[in-house]
CSV table of C-alpha atoms in Angstrom, one decimal:
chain,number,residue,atom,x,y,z
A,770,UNK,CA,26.2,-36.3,38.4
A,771,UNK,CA,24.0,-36.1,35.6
A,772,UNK,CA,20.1,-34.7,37.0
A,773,UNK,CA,17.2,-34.4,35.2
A,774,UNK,CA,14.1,-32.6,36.7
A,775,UNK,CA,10.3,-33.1,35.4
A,776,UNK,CA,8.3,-30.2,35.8
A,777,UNK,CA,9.3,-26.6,34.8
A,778,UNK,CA,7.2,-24.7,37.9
A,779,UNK,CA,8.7,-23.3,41.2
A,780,UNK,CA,9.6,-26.1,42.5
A,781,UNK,CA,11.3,-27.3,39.5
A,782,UNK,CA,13.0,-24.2,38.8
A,783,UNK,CA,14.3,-23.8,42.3
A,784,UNK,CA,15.8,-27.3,42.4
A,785,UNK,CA,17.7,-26.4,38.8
A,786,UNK,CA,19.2,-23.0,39.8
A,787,UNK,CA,20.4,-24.5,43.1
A,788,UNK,CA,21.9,-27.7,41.4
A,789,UNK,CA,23.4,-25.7,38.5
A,790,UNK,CA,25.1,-23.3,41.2
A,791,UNK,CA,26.7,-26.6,43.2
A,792,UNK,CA,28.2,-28.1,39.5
A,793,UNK,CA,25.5,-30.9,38.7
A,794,UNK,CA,24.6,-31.2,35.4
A,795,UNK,CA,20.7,-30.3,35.5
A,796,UNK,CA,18.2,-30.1,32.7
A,797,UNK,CA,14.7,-29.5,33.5
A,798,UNK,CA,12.0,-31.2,31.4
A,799,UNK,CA,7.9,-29.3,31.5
A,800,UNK,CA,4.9,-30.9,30.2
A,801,UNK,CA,3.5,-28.0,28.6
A,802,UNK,CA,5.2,-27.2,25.1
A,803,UNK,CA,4.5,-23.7,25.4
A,804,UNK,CA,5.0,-20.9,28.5
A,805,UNK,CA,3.3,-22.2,31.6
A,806,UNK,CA,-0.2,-20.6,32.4
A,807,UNK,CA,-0.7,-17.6,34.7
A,808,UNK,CA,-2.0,-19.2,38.0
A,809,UNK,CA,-2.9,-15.6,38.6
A,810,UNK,CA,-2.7,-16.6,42.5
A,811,UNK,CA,-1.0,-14.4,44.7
A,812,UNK,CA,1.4,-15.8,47.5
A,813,UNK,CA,3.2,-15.1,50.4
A,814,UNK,CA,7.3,-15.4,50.3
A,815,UNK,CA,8.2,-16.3,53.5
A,816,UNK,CA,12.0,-14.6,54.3
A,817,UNK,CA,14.0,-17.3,54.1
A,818,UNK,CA,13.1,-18.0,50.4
A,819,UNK,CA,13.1,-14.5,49.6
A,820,UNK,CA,16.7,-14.3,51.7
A,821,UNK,CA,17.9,-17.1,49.6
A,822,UNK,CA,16.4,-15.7,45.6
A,823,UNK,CA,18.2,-12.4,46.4
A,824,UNK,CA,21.3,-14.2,47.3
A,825,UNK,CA,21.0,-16.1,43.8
A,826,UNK,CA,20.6,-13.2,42.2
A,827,UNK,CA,17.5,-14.4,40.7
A,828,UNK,CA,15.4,-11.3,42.2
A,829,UNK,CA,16.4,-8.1,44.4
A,830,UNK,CA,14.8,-7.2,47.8
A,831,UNK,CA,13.6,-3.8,45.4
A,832,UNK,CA,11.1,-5.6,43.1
A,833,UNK,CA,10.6,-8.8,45.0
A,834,UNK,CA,6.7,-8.0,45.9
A,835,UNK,CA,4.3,-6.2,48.0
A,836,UNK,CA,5.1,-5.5,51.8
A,837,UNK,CA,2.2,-5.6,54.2
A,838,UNK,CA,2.9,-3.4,56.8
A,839,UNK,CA,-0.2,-4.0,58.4
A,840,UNK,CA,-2.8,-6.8,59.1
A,841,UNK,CA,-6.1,-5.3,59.7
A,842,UNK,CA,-9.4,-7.5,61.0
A,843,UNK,CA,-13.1,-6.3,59.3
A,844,UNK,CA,-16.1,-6.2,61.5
A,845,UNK,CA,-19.3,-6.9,59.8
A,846,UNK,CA,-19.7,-3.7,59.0
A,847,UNK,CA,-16.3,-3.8,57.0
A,848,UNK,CA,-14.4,-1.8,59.6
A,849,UNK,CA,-11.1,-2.1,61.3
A,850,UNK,CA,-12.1,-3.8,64.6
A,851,UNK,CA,-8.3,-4.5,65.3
A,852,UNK,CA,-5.0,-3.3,63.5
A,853,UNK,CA,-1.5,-4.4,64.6
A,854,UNK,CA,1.9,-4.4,62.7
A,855,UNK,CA,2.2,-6.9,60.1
A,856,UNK,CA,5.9,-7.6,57.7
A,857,UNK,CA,4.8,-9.8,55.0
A,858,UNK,CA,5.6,-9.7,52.0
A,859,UNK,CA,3.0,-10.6,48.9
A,860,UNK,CA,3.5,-11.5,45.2
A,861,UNK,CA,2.3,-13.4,42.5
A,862,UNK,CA,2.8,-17.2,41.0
A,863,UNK,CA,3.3,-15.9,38.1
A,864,UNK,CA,5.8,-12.9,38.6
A,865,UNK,CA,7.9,-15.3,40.8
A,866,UNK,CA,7.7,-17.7,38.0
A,867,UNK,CA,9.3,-15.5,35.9
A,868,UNK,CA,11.8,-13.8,37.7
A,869,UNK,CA,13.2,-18.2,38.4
A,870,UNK,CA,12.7,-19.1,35.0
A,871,UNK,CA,14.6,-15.8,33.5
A,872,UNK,CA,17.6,-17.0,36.4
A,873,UNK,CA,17.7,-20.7,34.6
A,874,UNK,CA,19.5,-21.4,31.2
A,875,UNK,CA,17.3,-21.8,28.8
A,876,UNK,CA,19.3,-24.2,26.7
A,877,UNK,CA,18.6,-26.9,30.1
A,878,UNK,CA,14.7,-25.8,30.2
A,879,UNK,CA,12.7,-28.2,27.6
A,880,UNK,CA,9.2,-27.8,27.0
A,881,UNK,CA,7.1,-30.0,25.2
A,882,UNK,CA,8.2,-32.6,27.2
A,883,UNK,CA,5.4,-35.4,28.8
A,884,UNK,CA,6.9,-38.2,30.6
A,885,UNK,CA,5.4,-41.2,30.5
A,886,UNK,CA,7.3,-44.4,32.1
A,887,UNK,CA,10.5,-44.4,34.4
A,888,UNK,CA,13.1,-47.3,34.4
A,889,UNK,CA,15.4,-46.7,37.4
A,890,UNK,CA,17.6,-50.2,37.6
A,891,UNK,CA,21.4,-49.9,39.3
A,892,UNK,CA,21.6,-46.4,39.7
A,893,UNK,CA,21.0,-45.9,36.4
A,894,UNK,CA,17.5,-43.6,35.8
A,895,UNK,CA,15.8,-43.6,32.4
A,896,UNK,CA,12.8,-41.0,31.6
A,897,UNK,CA,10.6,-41.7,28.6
A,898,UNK,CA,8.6,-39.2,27.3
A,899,UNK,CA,5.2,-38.9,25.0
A,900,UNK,CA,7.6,-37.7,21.9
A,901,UNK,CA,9.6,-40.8,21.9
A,902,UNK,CA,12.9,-39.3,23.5
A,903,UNK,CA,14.2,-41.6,26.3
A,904,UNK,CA,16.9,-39.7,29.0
A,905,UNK,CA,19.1,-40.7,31.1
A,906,UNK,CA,20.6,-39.6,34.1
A,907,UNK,CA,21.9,-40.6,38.1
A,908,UNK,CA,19.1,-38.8,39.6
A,909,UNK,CA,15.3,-37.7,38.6
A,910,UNK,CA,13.3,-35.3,40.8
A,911,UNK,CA,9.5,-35.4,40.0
A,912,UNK,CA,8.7,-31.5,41.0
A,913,UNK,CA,5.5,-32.3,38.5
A,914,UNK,CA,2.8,-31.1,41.0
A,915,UNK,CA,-0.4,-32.4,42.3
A,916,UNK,CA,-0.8,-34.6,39.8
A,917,UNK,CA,2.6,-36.2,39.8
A,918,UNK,CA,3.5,-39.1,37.2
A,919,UNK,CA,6.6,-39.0,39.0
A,920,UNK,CA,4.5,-40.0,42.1
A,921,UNK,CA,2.7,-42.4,40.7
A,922,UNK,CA,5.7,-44.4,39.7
A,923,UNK,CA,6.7,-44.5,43.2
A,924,UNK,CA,3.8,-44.8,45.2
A,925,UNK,CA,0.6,-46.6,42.8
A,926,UNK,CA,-2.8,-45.5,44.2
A,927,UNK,CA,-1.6,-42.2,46.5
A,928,UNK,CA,-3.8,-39.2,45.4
A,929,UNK,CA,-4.8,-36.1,46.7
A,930,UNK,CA,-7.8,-36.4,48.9
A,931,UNK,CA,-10.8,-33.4,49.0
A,932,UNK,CA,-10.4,-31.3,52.4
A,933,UNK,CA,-13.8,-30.4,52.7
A,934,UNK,CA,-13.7,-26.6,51.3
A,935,UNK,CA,-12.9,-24.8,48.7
A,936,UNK,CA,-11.2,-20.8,48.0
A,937,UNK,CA,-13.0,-18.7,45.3
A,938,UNK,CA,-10.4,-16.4,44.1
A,939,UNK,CA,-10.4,-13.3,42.1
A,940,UNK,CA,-8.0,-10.2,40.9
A,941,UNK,CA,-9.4,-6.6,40.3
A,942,UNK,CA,-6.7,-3.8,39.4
A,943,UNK,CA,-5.9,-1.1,41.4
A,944,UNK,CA,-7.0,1.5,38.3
A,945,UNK,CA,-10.6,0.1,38.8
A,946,UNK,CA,-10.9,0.9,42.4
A,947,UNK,CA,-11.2,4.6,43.9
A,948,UNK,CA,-8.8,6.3,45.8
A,949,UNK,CA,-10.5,5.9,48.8
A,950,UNK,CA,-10.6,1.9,48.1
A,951,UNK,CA,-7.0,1.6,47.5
A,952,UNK,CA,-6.2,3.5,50.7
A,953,UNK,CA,-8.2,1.1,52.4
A,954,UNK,CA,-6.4,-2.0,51.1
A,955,UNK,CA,-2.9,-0.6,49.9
A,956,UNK,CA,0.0,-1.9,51.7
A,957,UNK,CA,-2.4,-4.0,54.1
A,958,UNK,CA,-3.6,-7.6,54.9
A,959,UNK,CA,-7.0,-7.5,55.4
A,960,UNK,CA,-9.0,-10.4,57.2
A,961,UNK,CA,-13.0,-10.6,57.6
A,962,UNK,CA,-13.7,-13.8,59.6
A,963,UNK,CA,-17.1,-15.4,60.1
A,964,UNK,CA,-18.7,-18.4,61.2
A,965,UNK,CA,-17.4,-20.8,59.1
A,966,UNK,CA,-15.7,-18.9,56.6
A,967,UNK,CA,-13.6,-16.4,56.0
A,968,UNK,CA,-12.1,-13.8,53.0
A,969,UNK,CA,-8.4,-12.7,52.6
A,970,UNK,CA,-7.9,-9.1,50.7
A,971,UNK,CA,-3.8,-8.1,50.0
A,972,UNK,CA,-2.1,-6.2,47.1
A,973,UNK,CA,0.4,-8.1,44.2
A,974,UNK,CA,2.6,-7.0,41.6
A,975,UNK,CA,0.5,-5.6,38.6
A,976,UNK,CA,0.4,-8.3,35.2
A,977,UNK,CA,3.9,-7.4,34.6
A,978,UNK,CA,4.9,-6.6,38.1
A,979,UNK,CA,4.0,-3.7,38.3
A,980,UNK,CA,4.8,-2.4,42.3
A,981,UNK,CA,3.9,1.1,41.8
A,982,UNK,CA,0.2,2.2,43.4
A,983,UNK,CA,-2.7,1.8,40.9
A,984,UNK,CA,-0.8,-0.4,38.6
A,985,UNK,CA,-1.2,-3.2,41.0
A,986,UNK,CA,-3.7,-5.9,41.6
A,987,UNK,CA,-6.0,-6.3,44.7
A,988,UNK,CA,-6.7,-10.1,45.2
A,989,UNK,CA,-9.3,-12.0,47.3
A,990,UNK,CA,-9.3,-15.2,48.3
A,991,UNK,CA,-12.8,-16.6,50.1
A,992,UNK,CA,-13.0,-19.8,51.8
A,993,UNK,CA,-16.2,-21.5,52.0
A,994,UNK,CA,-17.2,-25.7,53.1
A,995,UNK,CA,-18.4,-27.4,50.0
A,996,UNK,CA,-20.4,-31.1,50.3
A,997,UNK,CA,-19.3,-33.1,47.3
A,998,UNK,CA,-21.9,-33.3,45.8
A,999,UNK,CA,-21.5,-29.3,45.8
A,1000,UNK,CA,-17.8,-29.9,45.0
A,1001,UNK,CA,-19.7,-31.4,41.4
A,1002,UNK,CA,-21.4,-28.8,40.6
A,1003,UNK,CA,-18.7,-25.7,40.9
A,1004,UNK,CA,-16.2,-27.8,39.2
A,1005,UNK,CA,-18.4,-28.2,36.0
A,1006,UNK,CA,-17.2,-25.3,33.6
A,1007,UNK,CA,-19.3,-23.0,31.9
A,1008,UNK,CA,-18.8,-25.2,28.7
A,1009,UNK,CA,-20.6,-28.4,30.8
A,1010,UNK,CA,-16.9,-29.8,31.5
A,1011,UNK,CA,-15.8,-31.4,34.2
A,1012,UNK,CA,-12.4,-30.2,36.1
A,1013,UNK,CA,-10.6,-31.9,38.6
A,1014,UNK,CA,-9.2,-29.5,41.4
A,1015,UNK,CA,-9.8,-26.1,39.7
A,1016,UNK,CA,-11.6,-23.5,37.8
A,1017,UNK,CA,-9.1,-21.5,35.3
A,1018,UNK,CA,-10.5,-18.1,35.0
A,1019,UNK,CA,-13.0,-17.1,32.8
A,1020,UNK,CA,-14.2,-20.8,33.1
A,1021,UNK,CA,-17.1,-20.3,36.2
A,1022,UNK,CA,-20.4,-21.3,35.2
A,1023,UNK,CA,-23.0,-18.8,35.4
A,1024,UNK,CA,-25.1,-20.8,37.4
A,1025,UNK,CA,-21.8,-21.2,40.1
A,1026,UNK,CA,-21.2,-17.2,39.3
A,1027,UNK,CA,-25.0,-16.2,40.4
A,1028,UNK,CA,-24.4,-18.1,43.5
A,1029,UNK,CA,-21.2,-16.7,44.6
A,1030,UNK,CA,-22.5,-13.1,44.0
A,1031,UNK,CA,-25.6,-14.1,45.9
A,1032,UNK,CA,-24.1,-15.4,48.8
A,1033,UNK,CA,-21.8,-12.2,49.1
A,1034,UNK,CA,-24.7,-10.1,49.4
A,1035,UNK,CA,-25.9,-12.0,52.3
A,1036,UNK,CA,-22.8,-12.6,54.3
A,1037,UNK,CA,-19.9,-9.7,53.3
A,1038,UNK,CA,-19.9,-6.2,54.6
A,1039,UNK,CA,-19.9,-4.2,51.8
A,1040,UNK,CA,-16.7,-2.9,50.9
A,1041,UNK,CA,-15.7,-6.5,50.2
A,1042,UNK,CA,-19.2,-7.5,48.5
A,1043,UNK,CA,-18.3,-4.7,46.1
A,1044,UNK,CA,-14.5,-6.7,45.0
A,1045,UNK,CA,-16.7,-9.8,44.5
A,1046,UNK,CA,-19.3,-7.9,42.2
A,1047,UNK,CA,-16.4,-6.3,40.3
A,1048,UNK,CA,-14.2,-9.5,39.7
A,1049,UNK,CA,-14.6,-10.0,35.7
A,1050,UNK,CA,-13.7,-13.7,36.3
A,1051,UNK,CA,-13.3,-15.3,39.4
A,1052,UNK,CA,-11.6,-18.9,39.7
A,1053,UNK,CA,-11.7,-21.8,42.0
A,1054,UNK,CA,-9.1,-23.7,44.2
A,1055,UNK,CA,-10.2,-26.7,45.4
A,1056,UNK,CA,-8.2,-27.5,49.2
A,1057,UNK,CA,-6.5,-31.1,49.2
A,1058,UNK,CA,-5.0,-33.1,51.5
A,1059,UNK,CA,-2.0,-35.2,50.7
A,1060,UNK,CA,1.2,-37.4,52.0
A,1061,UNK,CA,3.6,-39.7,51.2
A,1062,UNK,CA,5.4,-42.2,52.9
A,1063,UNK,CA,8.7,-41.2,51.4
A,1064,UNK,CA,10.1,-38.6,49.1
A,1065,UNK,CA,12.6,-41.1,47.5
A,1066,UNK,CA,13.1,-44.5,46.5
A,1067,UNK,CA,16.3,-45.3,44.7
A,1068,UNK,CA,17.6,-43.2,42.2
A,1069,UNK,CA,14.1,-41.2,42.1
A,1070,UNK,CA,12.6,-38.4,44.2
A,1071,UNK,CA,9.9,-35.8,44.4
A,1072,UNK,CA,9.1,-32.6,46.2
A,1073,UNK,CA,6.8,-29.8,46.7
A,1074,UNK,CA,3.2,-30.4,45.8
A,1075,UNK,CA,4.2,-33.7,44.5
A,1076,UNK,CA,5.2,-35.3,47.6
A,1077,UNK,CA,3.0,-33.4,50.1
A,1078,UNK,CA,0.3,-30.8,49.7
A,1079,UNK,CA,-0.2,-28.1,52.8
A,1080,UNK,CA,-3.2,-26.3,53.1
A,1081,UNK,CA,-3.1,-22.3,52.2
A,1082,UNK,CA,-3.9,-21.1,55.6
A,1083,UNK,CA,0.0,-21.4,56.5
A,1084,UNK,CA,1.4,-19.7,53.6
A,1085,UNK,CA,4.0,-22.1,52.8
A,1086,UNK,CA,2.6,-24.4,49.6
A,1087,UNK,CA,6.0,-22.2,47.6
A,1088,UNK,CA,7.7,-22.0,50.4
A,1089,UNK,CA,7.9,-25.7,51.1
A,1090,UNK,CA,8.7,-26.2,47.6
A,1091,UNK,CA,11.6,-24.2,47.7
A,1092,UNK,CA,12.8,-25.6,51.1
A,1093,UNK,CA,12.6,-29.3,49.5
A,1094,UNK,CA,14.9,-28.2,46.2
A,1095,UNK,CA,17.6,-26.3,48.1
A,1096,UNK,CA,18.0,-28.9,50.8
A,1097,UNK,CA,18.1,-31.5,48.6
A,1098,UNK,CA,20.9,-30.0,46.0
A,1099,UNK,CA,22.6,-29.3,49.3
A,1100,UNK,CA,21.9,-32.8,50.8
A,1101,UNK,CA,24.0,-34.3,47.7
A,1102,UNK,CA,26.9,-31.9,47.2
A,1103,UNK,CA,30.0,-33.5,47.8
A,1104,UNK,CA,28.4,-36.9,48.8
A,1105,UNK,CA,29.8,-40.5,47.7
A,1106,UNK,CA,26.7,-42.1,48.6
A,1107,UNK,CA,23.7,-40.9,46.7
A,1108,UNK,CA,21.0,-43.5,49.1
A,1109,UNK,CA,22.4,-42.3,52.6
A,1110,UNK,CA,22.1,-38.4,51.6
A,1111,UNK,CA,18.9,-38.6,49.9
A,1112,UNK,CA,17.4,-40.5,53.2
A,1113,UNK,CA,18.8,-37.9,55.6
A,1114,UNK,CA,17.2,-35.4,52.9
A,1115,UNK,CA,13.8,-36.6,53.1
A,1116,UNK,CA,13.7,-38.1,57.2
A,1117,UNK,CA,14.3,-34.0,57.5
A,1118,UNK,CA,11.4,-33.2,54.8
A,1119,UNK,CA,9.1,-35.8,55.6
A,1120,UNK,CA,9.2,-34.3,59.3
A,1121,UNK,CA,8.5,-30.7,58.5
A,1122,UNK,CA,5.9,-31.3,55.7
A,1123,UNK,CA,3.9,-33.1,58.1
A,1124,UNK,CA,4.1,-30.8,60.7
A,1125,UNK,CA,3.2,-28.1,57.7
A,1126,UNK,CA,-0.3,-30.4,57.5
A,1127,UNK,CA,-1.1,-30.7,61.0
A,1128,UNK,CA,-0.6,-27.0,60.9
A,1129,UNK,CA,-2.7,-26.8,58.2
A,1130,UNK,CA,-5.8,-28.4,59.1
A,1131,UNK,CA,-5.5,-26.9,62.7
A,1132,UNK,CA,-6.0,-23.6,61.3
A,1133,UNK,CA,-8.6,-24.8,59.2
A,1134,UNK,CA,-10.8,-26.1,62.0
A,1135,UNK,CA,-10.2,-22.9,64.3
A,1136,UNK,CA,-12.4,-21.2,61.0
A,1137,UNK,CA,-14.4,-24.4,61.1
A,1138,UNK,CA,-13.4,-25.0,57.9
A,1139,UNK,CA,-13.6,-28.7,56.0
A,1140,UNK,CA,-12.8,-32.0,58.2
């Protein structure tokens, strides 16, 4: 079976390595014609994707990220009121990235590559892309993100919907903090909960991924309700441009940088008012909502953030990703009828992902967080 996959991110890359490994013949087509940007996000890897890289052999439990050994919760006075035993693990999107895109050929990876109409007529799938090229193949998974084309083929008029909140993000390195500061947030998962809010603190692989202490990165991630007319306003760039769902780096306006620092002098204790203060260029995540009625329809199908978007509180958006590409490549190994195992594929999907939202926004509204 000949498979082509649009998008070149996690998702993407998952699905090719775990095709390629069961004898399909995968080639993975990505929008962007040179190396994706750094998200410069950090994530969780849940244990049964980091169970499965390491059996790949894309990655080795040694270098896979930053354990958390503890979760610690901040008063308002930025101390430990509560410590207990924590086991997760933290890395980056972009030193994940890497570590799946070095374990896929890179004869099948093809950048440059926007797609721009899909003809899918008796099992026969044809992609046509902005440079003229038209491909063919048996089966095409969209793993082309929030703003799926692949998507919008199969389901006109689905888009992600504004949660009510958004996550101002930032990375400081470990060099630029004191020893005392590292201590406090080396090798922990620090929480500060408030009313209505509340600010994440872990440690990622360094820019390179580096694991070693003070060659790694601290990153924050603050969550705070935004009206939409609000929502505006943060999303217009420092250049006056509008953004859809983020604000790269380096981007914030100084208006929307003033505020931020302002507001973290009024509400955080001060040993995470500092990190704010010392983040050379925050970024903003817009949280979305999202859901389809089906991951599939004929000889077409999508996963991760193109089919279903989870909110971050549950530390699963990769996670899910990766659980849609294996189970599907594992869904259509030895099958002789493509339709009946891509249904039992996405009946089993569509199930989690949505229990994934509910999850999602019941977290959210325990922080009284969006709607």
């Amino acid at each position: 079976m000949k498979i082509i996959v649009i998008g070149g991110s996690i998702g993407g890359l998952c699905a090719g390595i775990a095709l390629l490994e069961r004898g399909f013949e995968v080639e993975i087509y990505e929008r962007s014609a040179k190396g994706l940007k750094d998200r410069g996000a950090g994530l969780v890897i849940q244990p049964d994707m980091m169970e499965y890289l390491i059996e790949a052999g894309v990655s080795t439990r040694e270098v896979f990220g930053v354990l958390a050994a503890q979760r610690q919760v901040l008063d308002d006075n930025g101390n430990p009121s509560l410590i207990y035993p924590n086991d997760t693990v933290f890395t980056s999107w972009n030193y994940l990235w890497k570590q799946l895109r070095n374990s896929f050929p890179t004869s099948r990876y093809h950048q440059g590559y926007e797609l721009t109409g899909i003809s899918d007529q008796q099992g026969n799938v044809r992609a046509t892309f902005k440079n003229g090229e038209i491909i063919q193949a048996d089966l095409l998974i969209g793993a082309d993100g929030v703003n799926s084309t692949v998507r919008e083929y199969l389901f006109p008029g689905i888009h992600p919907r504004y949660a009510g909140y958004i996550a101002y993000r930032g990375l400081i390195p470990e060099s630029e903090l004191s020893d005392k500061e590292i201590a406090f947030f080396s090798d922990k998962f620090s929480i500060y909960p408030y009313s209505n809010s509340h600010l994440l603190c872990y440690t990622i692989p360094g820019p390179e991924g580096e694991l070693k202490e003070g060659k790694r990165l601290l990153n924050w991630v603050w969550f705070q309700n935004k009206s939409l007319a609000e929502l505006k306003g943060i999303l217009t760039d420092k250049d006056g441009r509008p953004h859809e769902f983020s604000i790269p780096a380096g981007h914030l306006s100084e208006e929307n940088l003033s505020e931020l620092r302002a507001r973290a002098a009024a509400e955080l204790p001060e040993i995470l008012r500092k990190r704010v203060y010392q983040t050379k260029n925050p970024f903003v995540q817009v949280i979305l909502d999202m859901e389809v009625p089906k991951m599939f329809h004929g000889n077409v199908a999508i996963l991760g953030d193109a089919a279903y978007l989870v909110r971050p509180h549950t530390a699963s958006g990769s996670a899910k990703a990766y659980r849609d590409a294996i189970t599907l490549a594992m869904a259509i190994q030895d099958t002789y009828n493509l339709q009946s195992s891509l249904k039992i594929w996405n009946d089993q999907q569509i199930g989690h992902a949505r229990a994934l939202a509910i999850h999602g926004r019941q977290l959210a509204l325990r922080s009284q967080l969006g709607k």
